[in-house]
Each structure stands twice: as C-alpha cells, then as structure tokens.
Coordinates of C-alpha atoms in Angstrom, one line a residue:
M1 CA -7.9 -0.8 16.6
K2 CA -10.8 -2.0 18.5
K3 CA -12.1 1.5 19.0
I4 CA -11.9 2.2 15.2
L5 CA -13.8 -1.1 14.5
L6 CA -16.6 0.1 16.9
I7 CA -16.8 3.3 15.1
F8 CA -17.0 1.4 11.7
I9 CA -19.9 -0.7 13.1
F10 CA -21.8 2.2 14.9
I11 CA -21.2 5.0 12.4
P12 CA -24.8 4.9 11.1
V13 CA -26.1 5.4 14.7
M14 CA -23.7 8.3 15.2
L15 CA -24.9 10.0 12.0
L16 CA -28.5 9.4 13.0
A17 CA -27.9 11.2 16.2
Q18 CA -26.7 14.3 14.3
T19 CA -30.0 14.5 12.4
E20 CA -32.3 14.1 15.4
N21 CA -33.9 17.4 14.7
L22 CA -34.6 16.6 11.1
E23 CA -37.8 15.0 9.7
V24 CA -37.8 11.2 9.8
Q25 CA -37.9 10.9 6.0
E26 CA -34.9 13.2 5.6
T27 CA -32.9 11.2 8.2
I28 CA -33.8 7.9 6.5
S29 CA -32.6 9.5 3.2
Q30 CA -29.3 10.6 4.7
N31 CA -28.6 7.1 6.1
S32 CA -29.5 5.5 2.8
A33 CA -26.9 7.9 1.1
L34 CA -24.4 6.7 3.7
V35 CA -24.9 3.1 2.9
E36 CA -24.5 3.7 -0.8
Q37 CA -21.2 5.4 -0.2
F38 CA -19.9 2.5 2.0
A39 CA -21.2 0.1 -0.7
Q40 CA -18.3 1.2 -2.9
L41 CA -15.8 -0.2 -0.5
A42 CA -16.1 -3.8 -1.3
P43 CA -15.2 -3.7 -5.0
M44 CA -12.7 -0.8 -4.3
G45 CA -10.8 -3.2 -2.0
V46 CA -10.5 -5.8 -4.7
N47 CA -9.7 -3.7 -7.8
P48 CA -9.9 0.2 -7.6
Y49 CA -9.4 0.9 -11.3
L50 CA -12.1 -1.5 -12.4
T51 CA -14.4 -0.2 -9.7
V52 CA -14.2 3.4 -11.0
F53 CA -14.2 2.5 -14.7
L54 CA -17.2 0.1 -14.6
T55 CA -19.1 2.3 -12.2
S56 CA -18.6 5.3 -14.5
V57 CA -19.8 3.1 -17.4
C58 CA -22.9 2.2 -15.4
S59 CA -23.5 5.8 -14.6
K60 CA -23.3 6.8 -18.2
V61 CA -25.8 4.2 -19.3
G62 CA -28.3 5.1 -16.5
F63 CA -27.7 2.0 -14.3
H64 CA -26.9 3.5 -10.9
N65 CA -28.1 4.3 -7.4
D66 CA -28.5 7.9 -6.1
F67 CA -24.9 8.2 -4.9
V68 CA -23.4 7.1 -8.2
A69 CA -25.8 9.3 -10.2
T70 CA -25.1 12.5 -8.2
N71 CA -21.3 12.0 -7.7
P72 CA -19.6 14.3 -10.4
F73 CA -16.5 12.0 -10.3
F74 CA -18.4 9.1 -11.8
G75 CA -20.1 11.3 -14.4
S76 CA -16.8 12.5 -16.0
W77 CA -15.8 11.2 -19.4
I78 CA -12.2 12.0 -18.6
V79 CA -12.4 9.7 -15.5
L80 CA -14.1 7.0 -17.5
I81 CA -11.4 7.0 -20.2
L82 CA -8.4 7.4 -17.8
F83 CA -9.5 4.6 -15.4
G84 CA -10.4 2.3 -18.4
L85 CA -6.8 2.6 -19.6
L86 CA -5.4 2.1 -16.1
F87 CA -7.6 -1.1 -15.7
F88 CA -6.6 -2.6 -19.0
F89 CA -2.9 -1.8 -18.5
T90 CA -2.8 -3.3 -14.9
S91 CA -4.9 -6.3 -16.1
L92 CA -2.2 -6.9 -18.7
V93 CA 0.5 -6.6 -16.1
G94 CA -1.4 -8.8 -13.7
T95 CA -2.0 -11.7 -16.2
V96 CA 0.6 -11.8 -19.0
F97 CA 3.6 -10.9 -16.7
K98 CA 2.5 -13.1 -13.9
T99 CA 2.7 -16.2 -16.1
N100 CA 6.5 -16.1 -15.6
K101 CA 8.0 -16.0 -12.0
A102 CA 10.8 -13.9 -13.2
T103 CA 8.5 -11.1 -14.3
A104 CA 5.9 -11.7 -11.6
T105 CA 7.8 -9.2 -9.5
I106 CA 6.4 -6.5 -11.7
G107 CA 2.9 -7.7 -10.8
L108 CA 3.8 -7.2 -7.0
V109 CA 4.9 -3.7 -7.8
D110 CA 1.7 -3.1 -9.7
T111 CA -0.4 -4.4 -6.8
Y112 CA 1.6 -2.2 -4.3
L113 CA 1.0 1.0 -6.4
S114 CA -2.6 0.1 -7.0
N115 CA -3.1 -0.1 -3.3
K116 CA -1.7 3.3 -2.7
A117 CA -3.7 4.7 -5.6
A118 CA -6.9 3.3 -4.1
L119 CA -6.5 5.4 -1.0
I120 CA -6.3 8.6 -3.2
V121 CA -9.0 7.6 -5.5
N122 CA -11.4 6.8 -2.6
A123 CA -10.7 10.2 -1.0
I124 CA -11.5 11.9 -4.2
I125 CA -14.8 10.0 -4.6
I126 CA -15.9 11.0 -1.2
L127 CA -14.8 14.6 -1.5
A128 CA -15.9 15.2 -5.0
P129 CA -19.5 16.1 -4.2
T130 CA -18.2 18.6 -1.7
F131 CA -15.8 20.5 -3.9
I132 CA -17.1 19.9 -7.5
S133 CA -20.9 19.7 -7.3
D134 CA -22.9 22.7 -8.5
D135 CA -25.9 21.6 -6.5
P136 CA -26.0 23.3 -3.0
A137 CA -27.9 20.4 -1.6
H138 CA -24.9 18.3 -2.1
S139 CA -22.3 20.8 -0.9
E140 CA -21.0 20.4 2.6
I141 CA -18.2 22.8 2.2
V142 CA -18.0 25.9 4.5
Y143 CA -15.9 28.9 3.8
Q144 CA -14.9 30.6 7.0
A145 CA -12.1 33.1 7.7
G146 CA -10.5 32.3 4.4
F147 CA -10.3 28.6 5.0
L148 CA -12.2 25.7 3.4
S149 CA -13.6 23.1 5.9
V150 CA -15.4 19.9 5.4
S151 CA -18.3 18.6 7.6
L152 CA -17.7 16.2 10.4
K153 CA -19.8 13.6 8.6
T154 CA -17.6 13.7 5.6
I155 CA -14.4 13.5 7.6
L156 CA -15.8 10.4 9.5
I157 CA -16.7 8.7 6.2
L158 CA -13.4 9.4 4.7
G159 CA -11.5 8.2 7.9
I160 CA -13.4 4.9 8.2
S161 CA -13.2 4.2 4.4
L162 CA -9.5 4.7 4.3
Y163 CA -8.9 2.5 7.4
F164 CA -11.1 -0.2 5.8
L165 CA -8.9 0.0 2.6
I166 CA -5.6 -0.1 4.4
I167 CA -6.6 -3.2 6.3
V168 CA -8.3 -5.1 3.5
M169 CA -5.6 -4.2 0.8
A170 CA -2.8 -5.2 3.2
F171 CA -4.5 -8.6 3.5
K172 CA -5.0 -8.9 -0.3
F173 CA -1.3 -8.0 -0.8
F174 CA -0.4 -10.7 1.7
I175 CA -2.4 -13.3 -0.3
D176 CA -0.7 -12.0 -3.5
I177 CA 2.7 -12.5 -1.9
L178 CA 1.9 -16.1 -0.8
I179 CA 0.7 -16.8 -4.4
F180 CA 3.9 -15.3 -5.7
L181 CA 6.0 -17.5 -3.5
S182 CA 4.2 -20.7 -4.6
P183 CA 6.0 -22.9 -7.1
I184 CA 2.8 -23.5 -9.1
P185 CA 3.0 -21.8 -12.6
F186 CA 0.2 -19.5 -13.9
I187 CA -1.6 -19.4 -10.5
D188 CA -0.8 -15.7 -10.2
A189 CA -2.4 -15.0 -13.5
V190 CA -5.5 -17.2 -12.7
L191 CA -5.9 -15.3 -9.4
E192 CA -5.8 -12.0 -11.1
I193 CA -8.7 -13.1 -13.4
V194 CA -10.7 -14.3 -10.5
K195 CA -10.2 -11.0 -8.7
I196 CA -11.6 -9.1 -11.8
V197 CA -14.6 -11.4 -11.9
I198 CA -15.3 -10.9 -8.2
A199 CA -14.8 -7.1 -8.4
T200 CA -17.2 -6.9 -11.3
G201 CA -19.8 -8.8 -9.3
F202 CA -19.3 -6.6 -6.3
I203 CA -19.8 -3.4 -8.5
F204 CA -23.2 -4.6 -9.6
I205 CA -24.2 -5.7 -6.1
S206 CA -23.1 -2.2 -4.8
I207 CA -25.5 -0.6 -7.3
I208 CA -28.5 -3.0 -7.0
S209 CA -28.2 -3.7 -3.3
P210 CA -26.0 -1.3 -1.3
V211 CA -26.9 -2.9 2.0
T212 CA -25.7 -6.3 0.7
S213 CA -22.5 -4.7 -0.5
V214 CA -21.9 -3.1 2.9
I215 CA -22.3 -6.4 4.7
I216 CA -19.8 -8.0 2.3
A217 CA -17.4 -5.1 3.0
L218 CA -17.8 -5.7 6.8
M219 CA -17.1 -9.4 6.4
M220 CA -14.0 -8.6 4.3
F221 CA -12.8 -6.1 7.0
L222 CA -13.3 -8.5 9.8
V223 CA -11.4 -11.4 8.0
S224 CA -8.6 -9.0 7.0
L225 CA -8.3 -7.6 10.5
F226 CA -7.9 -10.9 12.0
F227 CA -5.0 -11.8 9.7
Y228 CA -3.5 -8.3 9.6
K229 CA -0.8 -8.6 12.4
R230 CA 0.1 -12.1 11.2
S231 CA 0.8 -10.8 7.7
I232 CA 2.4 -7.5 8.2
R233 CA 5.9 -8.8 8.7
L234 CA 6.1 -10.6 5.4
I235 CA 4.4 -7.7 3.7
S236 CA 7.2 -5.4 5.0
K237 CA 9.9 -7.8 3.9
T238 CA 8.5 -8.2 0.4
K239 CA 8.0 -4.6 0.0
Y240 CA 11.5 -3.9 1.1
L241 CA 13.4 -6.6 -0.7
I242 CA 11.3 -6.9 -4.0
V243 CA 9.1 -3.8 -4.6
Y244 CA 11.5 -1.0 -3.5
P245 CA 14.5 -2.3 -5.5
L246 CA 12.4 -2.2 -8.6
L247 CA 11.0 1.2 -7.9
N248 CA 14.5 2.4 -7.2
L249 CA 15.5 1.6 -10.7
F250 CA 13.8 5.0 -11.5
R251 CA 15.3 6.9 -8.6
S252 CA 18.6 8.9 -8.5
K253 CA 21.5 8.0 -6.3
E254 CA 20.9 11.2 -4.1
T255 CA 17.3 10.1 -3.4
K256 CA 18.5 6.6 -2.4
L257 CA 21.4 7.6 -0.3
T258 CA 20.4 10.9 1.4
D259 CA 17.4 12.9 2.7
G260 CA 18.7 15.9 0.5
K261 CA 21.4 16.8 2.8
N262 CA 22.6 14.0 5.2
L263 CA 23.3 10.3 4.6
S264 CA 20.0 8.5 5.0
I265 CA 19.1 5.0 3.7
L266 CA 16.1 2.8 4.2
V267 CA 16.8 -0.5 6.0
L268 CA 14.8 -3.4 7.4
T269 CA 15.2 -4.4 11.1
N270 CA 16.4 -8.1 11.3
T271 CA 16.2 -8.1 15.1
K272 CA 14.3 -6.2 17.8
I273 CA 16.3 -3.1 18.4
G274 CA 15.2 -1.1 21.4
K275 CA 11.8 0.3 20.8
L276 CA 11.8 -1.0 17.2
K277 CA 10.2 -4.4 16.4
K278 CA 11.7 -7.0 14.1
G279 CA 10.7 -6.8 10.5
V280 CA 9.9 -3.1 10.1
I281 CA 11.2 -0.7 7.5
V282 CA 13.1 2.2 9.1
R283 CA 15.4 5.0 8.0
L284 CA 19.1 4.8 9.1
Q285 CA 19.6 8.5 9.4
E286 CA 22.8 10.5 10.1
T287 CA 22.1 13.6 12.2
D288 CA 24.1 16.2 14.2
K289 CA 23.5 14.1 17.3
G290 CA 24.7 10.9 15.9
I291 CA 23.1 8.0 13.9
H292 CA 19.5 7.0 14.6
L293 CA 17.0 4.5 13.2
I294 CA 13.7 6.3 12.5
Q295 CA 10.3 4.6 12.0
K296 CA 7.8 6.9 10.4
R297 CA 4.2 6.3 11.4
F298 CA 1.1 7.7 9.8
L299 CA -1.0 9.9 12.2
F300 CA 1.4 9.0 15.1
S301 CA 4.7 10.4 16.2
N302 CA 7.9 8.7 14.8
I303 CA 9.8 6.1 16.8
T304 CA 13.5 7.1 17.0
Q305 CA 16.2 4.7 18.2
E306 CA 19.9 5.7 18.6
I307 CA 22.4 3.2 17.3
E308 CA 26.2 2.8 17.6
L309 CA 27.8 1.2 14.4
S310 CA 31.1 0.3 15.9
N311 CA 32.1 -3.4 15.5
F312 CA 29.6 -3.8 12.7
H313 CA 30.3 -5.6 9.4
F314 CA 28.6 -6.2 6.0
N315 CA 27.7 -9.6 4.6
Q316 CA 26.5 -9.3 1.0
N317 CA 24.2 -11.9 -0.6
H318 CA 22.6 -11.9 -4.0
L319 CA 19.2 -10.8 -2.6
D320 CA 20.4 -8.5 0.2
T321 CA 23.2 -7.3 2.4
I322 CA 23.2 -8.0 6.2
M323 CA 24.7 -5.3 8.4
S324 CA 25.3 -6.6 12.0
N325 CA 27.5 -6.4 15.0
E326 CA 29.8 -9.2 16.2
D327 CA 27.3 -11.1 18.3
E328 CA 24.4 -10.4 15.8
Q329 CA 22.3 -9.0 18.5
I330 CA 21.7 -6.0 16.3
S331 CA 21.1 -6.9 12.6
L332 CA 19.8 -4.7 9.7
V333 CA 19.0 -5.7 6.1
L334 CA 19.9 -3.5 3.1
N335 CA 18.0 -4.4 -0.1
R336 CA 19.6 -4.9 -3.6
S337 CA 19.4 -1.1 -4.3
Y338 CA 22.5 -0.7 -2.2
H339 CA 24.7 -3.3 -3.8
K340 CA 26.6 -0.9 -6.0
Y341 CA 27.0 1.6 -3.2
L342 CA 28.4 -0.8 -0.7
D343 CA 32.0 0.5 -0.9
E344 CA 30.7 3.9 -0.4
L345 CA 28.6 3.0 2.6
S346 CA 31.5 1.0 4.1
E347 CA 33.7 4.0 3.9
K348 CA 31.1 6.5 5.3
Y349 CA 30.0 4.1 8.2
N350 CA 33.5 2.8 8.7
I351 CA 32.1 -0.8 8.4
E352 CA 34.1 -3.7 7.1
I353 CA 32.8 -5.7 4.2
R354 CA 33.4 -9.4 5.0
N355 CA 31.6 -11.2 2.3
R356 CA 30.7 -9.9 -1.2
K357 CA 28.5 -11.3 -4.0
E358 CA 28.1 -8.9 -6.8
L359 CA 24.9 -8.3 -8.7
K360 CA 25.6 -8.2 -12.4
I361 CA 23.0 -6.4 -14.4
N362 CA 23.4 -5.3 -18.0
L363 CA 22.2 -1.7 -18.0
K364 CA 21.8 -1.7 -21.7
M365 CA 19.0 -4.3 -21.6
G366 CA 15.4 -3.3 -21.8
F367 CA 13.4 -3.0 -18.6
I368 CA 11.6 -6.4 -18.9
K369 CA 14.9 -8.2 -19.6
K370 CA 16.5 -6.4 -16.7
V371 CA 13.7 -7.4 -14.3
K372 CA 14.2 -11.0 -15.4
G373 CA 17.8 -11.0 -14.5
F374 CA 17.1 -9.0 -11.3
F375 CA 15.6 -11.8 -9.2
N376 CA 16.0 -15.5 -9.5
K377 CA 14.4 -18.7 -8.0
S378 CA 16.9 -18.7 -5.1
D379 CA 15.9 -15.1 -4.2
I380 CA 12.2 -16.1 -4.1
A381 CA 13.2 -19.2 -2.0
E382 CA 15.1 -16.9 0.3
L383 CA 12.2 -14.5 0.7
K384 CA 10.0 -17.3 1.6
S385 CA 12.4 -18.5 4.3
I386 CA 12.9 -15.1 5.9
G387 CA 9.1 -14.6 5.9
Q388 CA 8.7 -17.1 8.6

C-alpha cells in the first residue's frame, strides 16, 4: 500500500522522465493535461453521476479546461442525458428513501452500486480519448500483431485513479453506514444533500483550478487511507447482511446456491479460520476434493482454506444464521438470503438446525413494502453490535 501511495505522489515526476527528449513547453503541456485528468477524482469520489452530468453540461456551454473540452465522453449528448437521469434517480433514492430507516437500506444498496459504477465510469473517461477520439494527437492506441495496446502512461493513470476511488469510496461508504446506524431521523437525507453540494463545488474547482482539485483529492486519499483498515470489517458485514440480501431478491435460486454446477454459497467469517481473517466475505465451495472456503482477491491469487463441517449446527436469527462447530472455534454467518433454503442446506451439509426463526415476507407486496418488512430496528441494532 505504501508503494502505491509513493507512485500516486511521484507520478508527475515519472511522466516527466518519459518526456526528457521533448521540448520543455511540450513537457509542461503534458503534465498540465495529467493534472487536469486527476482533477476529476475529487468530485468523482463524492458523486460519480453528478460529476459526469455537470461536467458534460459545462462542456456544452463552453465552461471547461482542455481535458474536458477534448474528451469525447463529456461531449456526448447521450452521456449528458443518461447521467442526468441517473443523478436525479439516485438523488431521489438518497433523500426521500433515507428519511425512513426502514427504506434507508435501499440507499445503502444505491451507494454500493454507485461506487462500483464509478470505477467503470472513471475507466471509460480515461480511455475514451484513446479509443474514440478522431484526433491523432490524442490517440495513444497502438495496433500491433492484431492486438490493441494502450500506452504505459494511460495504464498508470488508470491504475492510480482506480486505486484512489477504491480507497476513498470505501471510506465514504463507511461514513454512510455509521449514519445509517445512527438513531437520528433524516440525517441520512441531509448528508446526501451535503454530498451533492460538495460534489458540485469540487466540479467547478476541477475546471477552474485543477491543481487545487488535485490537492483536495490527495487529502481525501490520505484521510481515507488512514481509516481504511479500521472500516473494512464493518463495510464487509454491512454489504453481506444488508446489501447482498436486497440484491438477491432479483437473483435466481441457482445463482444463490451454486456456481452453476456445485453447491456454493457466500458466507461471512465470524472467527479467524486458518489463513482467513475474521469479518471477510468468502465462498463456501463444494469441490471434488472436499469443501473449501475461498476468498477471491482482485489482482492477487485467491486464498483457499479447507474446512470440515462435522459437528456443525445452525442457529437461525431474524437477521442471519450462524453456522458453527460445538466449541464455536469456527463460526460462519449466512445472511437472510438463505433463510428459506436452510432445510435444503441442512440436508446437503448434514448439519443440524438447533434454533429457527422464520422470516415472513409477503411476496405479493410491492418492492418498497417488501423492503420495509425485510429489516427492522432490532436488525439495525444487531448490525451495529456485530460491527464492533
């Protein structure tokens, strides 16, 4: 992590070294373009949909810097309209729904999905000049031996910006969770309005003074990095116990219980299990070699831990189901998605169900009413207690 931070700080120097044979003025111009690209990160880390929508509007009215003016992504009317609709829809979700704790869970799902979308949107913005621009001066694409390749500079910019967003948005999601857990009414909606105002300010700063925007982004990154490890466990638990069950309402039984062939479910580690830390989301996978816990990691090899399920039992609660052995040295959490499949899982894993608390949801109700009955105050209190 420290190495990546050093790259983030010294990237302008690295790019300057690549241009040592260029004229001084051209080198300065390239570094200026680099700053303008990174200037987009501060508002993107707060609200990606508003960032693209408002930046596109500014581009259309002629209020822009060179990067915004020459990036074909911001110049598209389709992009402007699409992200305008996304912004207004998510703003509605983030304000109206969050005034009620019962439906505030939808806001958490919206934040989670927005964070994922921001990574894709950021990649498109950076790569758009490479793949879309008709101006050869802006094209860094190379066609060799039938393959498309991107310059090292573009890859470095993309990697650093994605890492920035992962860290900053994780911290932002952590703050959203703490606000969600607070008993104060309407604070979720107020916070959402504050974020929109802050993002709007950052967008104008990124255009007027890119250097200032980059400094703000660097401060956001350092603060987020400091709290990242402290917040990741609560983030994982909230994603697994609140976000995933709501998303699973739209998924089939086969998707939830198998990998397409073998029995495979997502669980949360409630204790440290071999090489796996406490509080991480892993897959309980049935293979030809037995049953394993698999933690998938981006850009790194997966962590695999074999597990023996003899002498295990199920204890079902309203929020979750605990799957543990007799001395509770090994304990796993199953979220609410698996409540109605508990008998089936008990039979397949040969595990006894000792306690049962059924979750009763009227499937004929509309989505909003269904969500209201999905989580209650005791669930939120329990989530807060297990987040310690």
